[in-house]
Coordinates of C-alpha atoms and ligand atoms in Angstrom, one line a residue:
Chain A
X1 CA -199.9 -156.3 45.5
X2 CA -195.7 -156.0 45.5
X3 CA -194.2 -155.7 41.8
X4 CA -191.4 -159.0 42.3
X5 CA -188.2 -158.3 42.2
X6 CA -185.5 -160.2 42.7
X7 CA -182.6 -156.8 42.2
X8 CA -179.7 -158.5 44.4
X9 CA -181.5 -161.0 45.9
X10 CA -179.2 -165.2 45.5
X11 CA -181.0 -167.7 42.7
X12 CA -179.8 -170.8 45.1
X13 CA -183.0 -173.1 45.2
X14 CA -186.6 -173.4 42.8
X15 CA -188.2 -173.3 46.3
X16 CA -187.1 -169.8 47.3
X17 CA -188.9 -168.2 44.2
X18 CA -192.7 -167.3 44.3
X19 CA -195.4 -168.1 41.3
X20 CA -194.6 -163.8 40.4
X21 CA -190.9 -164.2 40.4
X22 CA -190.9 -167.4 38.4
X23 CA -193.2 -165.6 35.8
X24 CA -191.1 -162.4 36.3
X25 CA -187.9 -164.2 34.9
X26 CA -190.5 -165.8 32.3
X27 CA -191.2 -162.5 31.1
X28 CA -187.5 -160.9 30.8
X29 CA -186.6 -164.3 29.1
X30 CA -189.1 -163.4 26.6
X31 CA -188.8 -159.7 26.3
X32 CA -183.9 -160.2 26.2
X33 CA -184.9 -163.0 23.5
X34 CA -186.9 -160.3 20.6
X35 CA -184.8 -157.1 21.8
X36 CA -181.5 -157.7 22.0
X37 CA -179.8 -155.4 25.2
X38 CA -176.4 -155.7 24.2
X39 CA -175.2 -152.6 27.1
X40 CA -177.8 -154.1 30.2
X41 CA -174.8 -155.5 31.8
X42 CA -171.9 -152.6 30.8
X43 CA -169.6 -152.5 33.8
X44 CA -170.6 -155.4 35.8
X45 CA -168.4 -157.6 36.1
X46 CA -169.4 -161.5 36.7
X47 CA -167.6 -164.2 38.4
X48 CA -168.4 -167.7 37.1
X49 CA -166.8 -170.4 39.3
X50 CA -167.3 -174.0 37.9
X51 CA -165.8 -176.0 40.8
X52 CA -167.1 -178.7 38.9
X53 CA -166.7 -178.6 35.0
X54 CA -170.4 -178.7 32.8
X55 CA -169.7 -177.5 29.3
X56 CA -173.3 -176.7 29.0
X57 CA -174.1 -175.2 31.7
X58 CA -171.0 -173.0 31.9
X59 CA -170.7 -171.9 27.6
X60 CA -175.1 -170.5 28.3
X61 CA -174.3 -168.1 31.2
X62 CA -171.0 -167.0 30.0
X63 CA -172.5 -166.2 26.4
X64 CA -175.6 -164.4 28.9
X65 CA -172.2 -162.6 30.1
X66 CA -171.3 -161.6 27.3
X67 CA -174.8 -160.8 25.3
X68 CA -175.7 -158.4 28.0
X69 CA -172.2 -156.9 27.6
X70 CA -171.0 -157.9 30.8
X71 CA -167.6 -158.5 31.6
X72 CA -166.4 -162.2 32.6
X73 CA -163.6 -163.5 34.8
X74 CA -163.6 -167.1 36.4
X75 CA -162.4 -170.2 36.5
X76 CA -163.8 -173.6 34.6
X77 CA -162.8 -176.3 36.4
X78 CA -162.7 -175.8 40.8
X79 CA -159.8 -178.9 40.1
X80 CA -157.0 -176.7 38.0
X81 CA -157.5 -173.6 40.3
X82 CA -155.2 -172.9 43.6
X83 CA -157.8 -172.4 45.0
X84 CA -158.7 -176.3 46.1
X85 CA -154.8 -177.1 45.6
X86 CA -154.1 -174.7 48.6
X87 CA -157.2 -176.0 51.1
X88 CA -158.9 -172.7 51.3
X89 CA -162.6 -173.1 52.3
X90 CA -165.3 -172.6 49.7
X91 CA -167.0 -169.6 52.4
X92 CA -163.6 -167.9 52.2
X93 CA -162.8 -168.3 48.6
X94 CA -166.5 -166.8 47.9
X95 CA -166.6 -164.0 50.2
X96 CA -163.3 -163.4 48.4
X97 CA -164.3 -163.3 44.9
X98 CA -167.4 -161.9 45.9
X99 CA -165.7 -158.9 46.5
X100 CA -164.7 -158.9 42.9
X101 CA -167.5 -159.2 41.3
X102 CA -171.4 -157.6 40.7
X103 CA -173.0 -161.2 40.6
X104 CA -170.7 -164.3 41.0
X105 CA -172.5 -167.5 38.9
X106 CA -171.2 -171.2 40.4
X107 CA -171.6 -174.5 39.7
X108 CA -169.9 -177.3 42.4
X109 CA -169.8 -181.2 42.6
X110 CA -171.4 -180.4 46.2
X111 CA -174.7 -180.2 47.7
X112 CA -176.0 -176.6 49.5
X113 CA -172.3 -175.4 48.1
X114 CA -174.3 -172.4 46.8
X115 CA -176.3 -171.6 49.7
X116 CA -173.2 -171.8 51.9
X117 CA -172.0 -169.3 49.2
X118 CA -174.7 -166.8 49.8
X119 CA -173.8 -166.4 53.4
X120 CA -171.1 -165.5 53.3
X121 CA -170.9 -163.5 49.9
X122 CA -172.0 -159.6 49.4
X123 CA -172.8 -160.2 45.9
X124 CA -175.6 -162.0 44.9
X125 CA -175.2 -165.6 44.2
X126 CA -176.8 -167.7 41.0
X127 CA -176.4 -171.5 41.8
X128 CA -175.6 -173.4 38.7
X129 CA -175.6 -177.0 40.1
X130 CA -174.9 -177.8 43.8
X131 CA -174.1 -181.6 43.7
X132 CA -177.2 -183.5 43.4
X133 CA -179.5 -180.7 45.2
X134 CA -180.6 -178.0 43.3
X135 CA -179.8 -176.4 39.6
X136 CA -182.9 -173.4 39.1
X137 CA -181.8 -172.3 36.0
X138 CA -182.5 -175.7 34.2
X139 CA -185.7 -175.2 35.8
X140 CA -186.6 -171.6 34.5
X141 CA -185.1 -172.8 31.1
X142 CA -187.5 -175.0 31.0
X143 CA -190.6 -172.9 32.4
X144 CA -189.7 -170.3 29.7
X145 CA -189.6 -172.7 27.3
X146 CA -192.5 -174.8 28.1
X147 CA -194.4 -170.8 27.8
X148 CA -192.8 -169.8 25.0
X149 CA -194.7 -172.8 22.7
X150 CA -198.4 -172.6 24.6
X151 CA -198.7 -169.0 25.3
X152 CA -199.6 -169.6 28.9
X153 CA -198.1 -172.0 32.3
X154 CA -201.3 -172.4 33.4
X155 CA -203.1 -175.4 33.2
X156 CA -201.0 -177.2 31.0
X157 CA -201.0 -181.1 30.8
X158 CA -197.2 -182.4 31.4
X159 CA -196.1 -185.9 30.5
X160 CA -193.0 -187.1 32.1
X161 CA -191.2 -189.9 31.0
X162 CA -188.1 -192.2 31.7
X163 CA -185.9 -191.7 34.9
X164 CA -188.3 -189.5 37.4
X165 CA -186.5 -191.2 40.8
X166 CA -182.8 -189.6 40.0
X167 CA -183.5 -186.7 37.3
X168 CA -183.3 -183.3 39.4
X169 CA -184.4 -181.8 36.7
X170 CA -187.8 -183.4 36.8
X171 CA -188.2 -182.9 40.8
X172 CA -187.8 -179.2 40.1
X173 CA -189.7 -178.9 37.6
X174 CA -192.8 -180.9 39.3
X175 CA -192.3 -178.4 41.5
X176 CA -192.7 -175.2 39.6
X177 CA -195.3 -176.5 38.0
X178 CA -197.4 -177.5 40.4
X179 CA -197.7 -174.2 41.5
X180 CA -199.1 -173.3 38.0
X181 CA -202.3 -175.9 38.3
X182 CA -200.3 -177.9 35.8
X183 CA -201.3 -182.1 35.5
X184 CA -199.1 -184.7 35.6
X185 CA -198.5 -188.1 34.0
X186 CA -196.0 -189.6 34.8
X187 CA -194.4 -192.7 33.0
X188 CA -191.2 -194.4 34.3
X189 CA -190.3 -197.9 35.1
X190 CA -190.3 -199.3 39.1
X191 CA -187.4 -198.5 40.0
X192 CA -187.1 -195.3 38.2
X193 CA -190.7 -194.2 40.5
X194 CA -190.9 -190.8 40.9
X195 CA -190.1 -190.7 45.1
X196 CA -192.3 -190.4 47.7
X197 CA -191.6 -187.6 49.4
X198 CA -192.7 -185.6 45.9
X199 CA -195.7 -186.8 45.6
X200 CA -196.7 -186.4 49.3
X201 CA -195.7 -182.7 48.1
X202 CA -198.0 -183.1 45.2
X203 CA -200.6 -184.2 47.4
X204 CA -200.5 -181.8 49.8
X205 CA -200.5 -178.5 47.1
X206 CA -203.6 -180.3 45.7
X207 CA -202.0 -181.1 42.8
X208 CA -203.5 -183.5 39.6
X209 CA -201.1 -186.3 39.0
X210 CA -201.3 -190.0 38.0
X211 CA -199.3 -193.1 37.0
X212 CA -199.2 -194.5 33.7
X213 CA -198.0 -197.4 31.4
X214 CA -197.3 -196.6 28.2
X215 CA -196.4 -193.4 26.3
X216 CA -199.8 -194.5 23.3
X217 CA -202.3 -193.5 26.4
X218 CA -200.9 -190.6 26.9
X219 CA -200.1 -188.6 23.9
X220 CA -203.3 -187.5 22.6
X221 CA -203.8 -185.9 26.4
X222 CA -200.9 -183.9 26.8
X223 CA -199.5 -180.8 25.8
X224 CA -196.2 -181.0 27.1
X225 CA -193.6 -184.3 26.6
X226 CA -191.1 -184.1 29.2
X227 CA -188.9 -187.0 28.4
X228 CA -185.7 -188.3 30.7
X229 CA -182.9 -190.4 29.9
X230 CA -182.7 -194.3 31.3
X231 CA -179.6 -194.8 32.2
X232 CA -178.0 -197.6 30.9
X233 CA -176.3 -198.2 34.5
X234 CA -179.4 -198.4 36.5
X235 CA -180.4 -202.1 35.3
X236 CA -179.0 -204.9 33.6
X237 CA -178.2 -205.2 29.7
X238 CA -181.1 -208.1 29.6
X239 CA -183.1 -206.2 32.1
X240 CA -182.4 -203.0 30.3
X241 CA -182.9 -204.4 26.7
X242 CA -186.3 -204.6 27.7
X243 CA -187.4 -201.5 29.8
X244 CA -185.7 -199.0 28.2
X245 CA -187.6 -199.3 24.2
X246 CA -190.6 -198.3 26.8
X247 CA -189.2 -194.9 27.1
X248 CA -188.5 -194.3 23.6
X249 CA -190.3 -191.9 21.5
X250 CA -190.3 -191.8 17.5
X251 CA -191.9 -190.0 15.1
X252 CA -194.7 -192.2 14.2
X253 CA -196.1 -192.9 18.3
X254 CA -196.8 -189.0 17.3
X255 CA -199.4 -189.2 15.0
X256 CA -202.6 -189.2 17.4
X257 CA -200.6 -185.5 19.1
X258 CA -202.7 -182.6 19.8
X259 CA -201.0 -179.7 17.4
X260 CA -199.5 -178.0 20.1
X261 CA -198.2 -181.3 22.0
X262 CA -193.8 -180.1 22.5
X263 CA -191.4 -182.4 23.1
X264 CA -188.7 -181.3 25.7
X265 CA -185.7 -182.9 26.5
X266 CA -183.4 -181.3 29.1
X267 CA -180.0 -182.9 26.8
X268 CA -178.1 -184.8 25.7
X269 CA -179.8 -187.2 24.4
X270 CA -178.9 -190.7 24.0
X271 CA -181.5 -192.7 22.3
X272 CA -184.6 -191.9 23.8
X273 CA -185.7 -189.6 21.6
X274 CA -185.5 -191.3 17.9
X275 CA -183.8 -188.9 15.5
X276 CA -187.1 -189.2 13.1
X277 CA -188.6 -186.8 15.8
X278 CA -186.4 -183.8 15.3
X279 CA -188.0 -183.0 11.9
X280 CA -191.6 -183.3 13.3
X281 CA -193.4 -179.7 14.1
X282 CA -193.5 -181.7 18.4
X283 CA -190.0 -181.3 18.5
X284 CA -188.7 -178.7 20.8
X285 CA -185.4 -179.3 22.7
X286 CA -182.8 -177.8 20.7
X287 CA -185.2 -174.6 20.7
X288 CA -185.3 -175.5 24.4
X289 CA -181.1 -175.6 24.6
X290 CA -181.4 -172.4 23.3
X291 CA -183.6 -171.0 25.8
X292 CA -181.5 -171.5 28.6
X293 CA -179.0 -168.8 27.2
X294 CA -182.3 -166.4 27.9
X295 CA -183.7 -167.6 31.2
X296 CA -179.9 -166.6 32.1
X297 CA -179.6 -163.4 31.3
X298 CA -183.1 -162.6 32.5
X299 CA -182.3 -163.8 35.4
X300 CA -178.1 -161.9 35.3
X301 CA -180.6 -158.4 34.3
X302 CA -182.8 -159.2 36.7
X303 CA -180.7 -159.3 39.7
X304 CA -178.3 -156.7 38.2
X305 CA -181.1 -153.8 37.3
X306 CA -182.8 -152.3 39.9
X307 CA -185.8 -151.4 37.8
X308 CA -187.5 -152.4 35.2
X309 CA -186.1 -154.1 32.2
Chain B
X1 CA -197.2 -191.9 102.5
X2 CA -194.5 -190.5 100.2
X3 CA -194.6 -192.5 97.2
X4 CA -190.7 -194.2 97.0
X5 CA -188.1 -193.4 94.2
X6 CA -187.3 -195.3 91.4
X7 CA -185.0 -193.3 91.3
X8 CA -182.4 -191.6 93.7
X9 CA -183.4 -188.1 94.1
X10 CA -180.6 -185.3 93.3
X11 CA -180.4 -182.0 95.2
X12 CA -179.9 -179.5 92.1
X13 CA -180.6 -180.2 88.4
X14 CA -182.5 -181.5 85.7
X15 CA -184.9 -184.4 85.9
X16 CA -186.3 -185.5 82.4
X17 CA -189.3 -188.2 83.0
X18 CA -191.8 -189.6 81.3
X19 CA -189.7 -190.7 78.6
X20 CA -190.8 -193.8 76.5
X21 CA -188.9 -196.5 77.2
X22 CA -186.0 -197.5 74.5
X23 CA -186.0 -193.6 74.1
X24 CA -183.5 -192.9 76.8
X25 CA -180.8 -194.0 75.0
X26 CA -181.1 -191.3 72.5
X27 CA -181.6 -188.7 74.7
X28 CA -178.7 -189.9 76.8
X29 CA -176.1 -189.8 73.6
X30 CA -177.8 -186.3 73.2
X31 CA -176.7 -185.0 76.7
X32 CA -173.8 -186.3 76.0
X33 CA -173.1 -184.5 73.2
X34 CA -174.2 -181.4 74.7
X35 CA -171.3 -182.0 77.7
X36 CA -169.6 -185.0 78.4
X37 CA -168.8 -183.8 81.9
X38 CA -172.6 -184.1 83.1
X39 CA -173.4 -186.4 86.0
X40 CA -176.7 -188.6 85.1
X41 CA -178.2 -190.8 86.9
X42 CA -179.9 -192.9 84.6
X43 CA -183.2 -195.6 84.5
X44 CA -184.2 -197.6 82.3
X45 CA -187.7 -199.8 81.6
X46 CA -189.3 -198.6 85.0
X47 CA -193.1 -198.9 85.7
X48 CA -194.9 -196.1 84.9
X49 CA -198.6 -195.6 84.6
X50 CA -199.2 -193.6 81.6
X51 CA -196.8 -195.2 79.6
X52 CA -196.1 -199.2 81.3
X53 CA -192.8 -198.3 81.0
X54 CA -190.5 -195.2 81.3
X55 CA -187.3 -193.9 81.0
X56 CA -186.4 -191.8 83.3
X57 CA -182.6 -189.3 83.3
X58 CA -181.5 -187.2 86.2
X59 CA -179.1 -184.5 85.3
X60 CA -177.1 -183.1 88.6
X61 CA -176.3 -179.2 88.4
X62 CA -177.1 -178.6 85.2
X63 CA -179.9 -176.2 83.7
X64 CA -181.2 -176.6 80.3
X65 CA -181.9 -174.0 77.9
X66 CA -185.5 -173.4 76.1
X67 CA -183.4 -174.4 72.7
X68 CA -181.8 -177.3 74.0
X69 CA -185.4 -177.8 75.8
X70 CA -187.1 -178.3 72.3
X71 CA -184.3 -179.6 71.0
X72 CA -184.3 -182.9 73.6
X73 CA -188.4 -182.9 72.7
X74 CA -187.8 -183.9 69.5
X75 CA -186.9 -187.4 70.5
X76 CA -189.4 -188.0 73.3
X77 CA -192.4 -185.3 72.5
X78 CA -193.8 -187.0 76.1
X79 CA -191.4 -186.4 77.9
X80 CA -191.3 -183.6 80.4
X81 CA -188.3 -181.7 81.7
X82 CA -188.1 -180.6 85.4
X83 CA -185.8 -178.2 87.0
X84 CA -185.2 -179.0 90.3
X85 CA -183.9 -177.2 93.4
X86 CA -182.9 -178.3 97.1
X87 CA -184.7 -181.7 95.8
X88 CA -187.8 -179.4 95.0
X89 CA -189.4 -178.9 91.2
X90 CA -189.5 -175.6 90.6
X91 CA -190.5 -175.1 87.2
X92 CA -191.6 -177.5 84.4
X93 CA -190.3 -176.4 80.7
X94 CA -193.3 -176.6 77.9
X95 CA -192.2 -179.1 75.4
X96 CA -192.5 -177.7 72.1
X97 CA -191.1 -179.1 68.7
X98 CA -188.6 -176.5 67.3
X99 CA -189.1 -175.0 63.8
X100 CA -185.5 -175.3 63.5
X101 CA -182.3 -176.4 64.8
X102 CA -179.4 -175.4 64.4
X103 CA -175.7 -177.0 65.3
X104 CA -175.1 -180.3 67.7
X105 CA -176.3 -182.3 64.6
X106 CA -174.2 -183.2 61.2
X107 CA -176.3 -183.3 58.7
X108 CA -176.4 -187.6 57.1
X109 CA -175.9 -186.3 53.9
X110 CA -171.6 -187.2 54.0
X111 CA -171.7 -185.2 50.2
X112 CA -173.5 -182.2 52.2
X113 CA -171.0 -178.4 51.8
X114 CA -171.5 -178.4 55.8
X115 CA -168.9 -181.1 56.7
X116 CA -166.3 -179.2 55.6
X117 CA -167.3 -175.6 56.0
X118 CA -166.8 -173.1 59.1
X119 CA -170.9 -173.1 59.6
X120 CA -173.3 -175.1 61.6
X121 CA -175.3 -177.7 60.0
X122 CA -178.9 -176.2 60.8
X123 CA -182.3 -178.2 59.5
X124 CA -185.8 -177.3 59.5
X125 CA -187.9 -179.3 61.8
X126 CA -191.7 -180.6 59.5
X127 CA -193.7 -183.1 61.6
X128 CA -195.4 -186.1 59.0
X129 CA -197.2 -188.7 60.0
X130 CA -195.4 -190.5 63.8
X131 CA -192.4 -189.0 62.8
X132 CA -190.5 -186.0 62.2
X133 CA -188.6 -185.1 59.2
X134 CA -185.4 -182.5 59.8
X135 CA -184.8 -181.1 56.1
X136 CA -181.1 -179.0 55.7
X137 CA -180.5 -176.3 55.6
X138 CA -177.8 -176.2 52.4
X139 CA -177.7 -179.9 51.5
X140 CA -181.9 -179.6 51.1
X141 CA -181.7 -183.3 52.0
X142 CA -185.1 -184.7 54.6
X143 CA -184.6 -187.8 57.1
X144 CA -186.0 -188.8 59.6
X145 CA -184.9 -187.6 63.2
X146 CA -183.1 -190.9 63.8
X147 CA -181.4 -190.4 61.5
X148 CA -180.1 -187.0 61.7
X149 CA -178.8 -188.2 66.0
X150 CA -177.1 -191.2 64.3
X151 CA -179.5 -193.5 66.2
Ligands
ZN401 ZN1 -176.8 -181.1 54.2

C-alpha cells in the first residue's frame, strides 16, 4: 500500500481524508508536540485569510506557523480589507494571494468558499471554516486529543451530548470516528437530535450507535464524552430551564466513570460543564484546545514538506 | 391500422415520451431554461397503457446531447427520449442517471459561494430510496432533486 502523503494537498473537508491520512496527521501532531521543529517552515510564507473573524482559530493557526518558523501574511477580518470594499470575486482574490504564498489558511462566512478557492489557487488551501459547512482542523485536533488520551482511535465508545443537530464539530467528528469502528451514544433534546441524513450515513457504514436518555447511564460505559452547548436561543425560557439541566455535567456525576474517561468540549463552554469538573482527572478540554496548535502544525508541516517529518 | 397520434407528429427533433403524468411540467421548465426559443408541443395527461396517464413533449429541430438527456432523466427516470428524423424514430437515448450534474441548476442554499463567483453549480447525484439526492460540490449540502429544479 502506498504511504499516505499530504504534500501540496488541499485540506477542505474531513470526507476527503482517508483513515490512513488521518492517522498520519495524528502521528505527526504527536511528534511535533514532543519534538519542537522551529525551522521546519523556514523560508515559507503562509497566508492567513480570515474573511470572518474567529479569534481562537486564527490564533491557533498563527501560533502553529510561528512555532514551525514560518512567516505570516494576511488579515483577521475580511470586512476591513480593500478586497471586500472593491467588490473583487473570491476567486480572483485567492488566485492572487495564492501566488504570493506557499500555503493559504482561510476562513469565510459562506459555505463552499474553501473548495472554490482551491480551484483557483496553486498553493494548497487549508480550510479554517466555511460558513456552516466544514471545519476540518477542529475535527483533527479532536481526533488527536482522543488518540493522545486513549492511546488509540480504534473501537472506542464515545458519547456525544448536547446540540447534535447544529453542531458541525459533532457531525464531522462522528464521520471521522466512524472510520475507526467507534461506537456512539447520542444524548440530545428532541429538537436538537442528530440529523437523519447523518444517521443514515452511519447505518450505511454499519456503525453502532444508540440514543440514550441520560448522562448517568452512559458515564460508566464510555471512553470519551464529547460535550457541546445547548444554546438558549433555540428554546423559550421555561423550556430551556427544564431541558438544559439534563445536559450539564458536574464532578459528582463522574464517580462511576472508567479511569480512562476523558471529557472533551470544542470550547467556548458556558455552563454545560461545571467548573468543578476542571479539577478532576477526566477534564481534557484545555489540553484539547492546546492540541489545536499541534494538529495545525502537523497539517502545515505535511502539506509543505515533501519527505517524512 | 395506424394508430392516430395523440399529439401531432414532428418532422425532425426529439420526442420525450412516457413521462409520468405531472412530471412533464418539470421537464418543460428545464427545457425552457436550456433554450427559451425552443418550439415545443405539449401533451399532458394522455392515456398510456404502461403508466395509466402520461405526459409527452415534442421538441422541434433540436437534438439533445447525452449529457442533456441524462439530466432530463433525473426528472422522469421512466421517460424515453427518441430522436426523430423525417417523421421516423432514428435513435433512442438509453436513459441513465448521471453521476454528476454540472451547470444549468443553481444551488438552493442561498449562502453557497457558487452564487456570486465565476463558477457553475455542480452536484453529485445519489439515489436514495425513491428519491434522487443532489449534493452541491461547494457547500456540500444535499437536496432532493425537486428542490434543485425549483419545483
Ligand atoms: Zn451549494
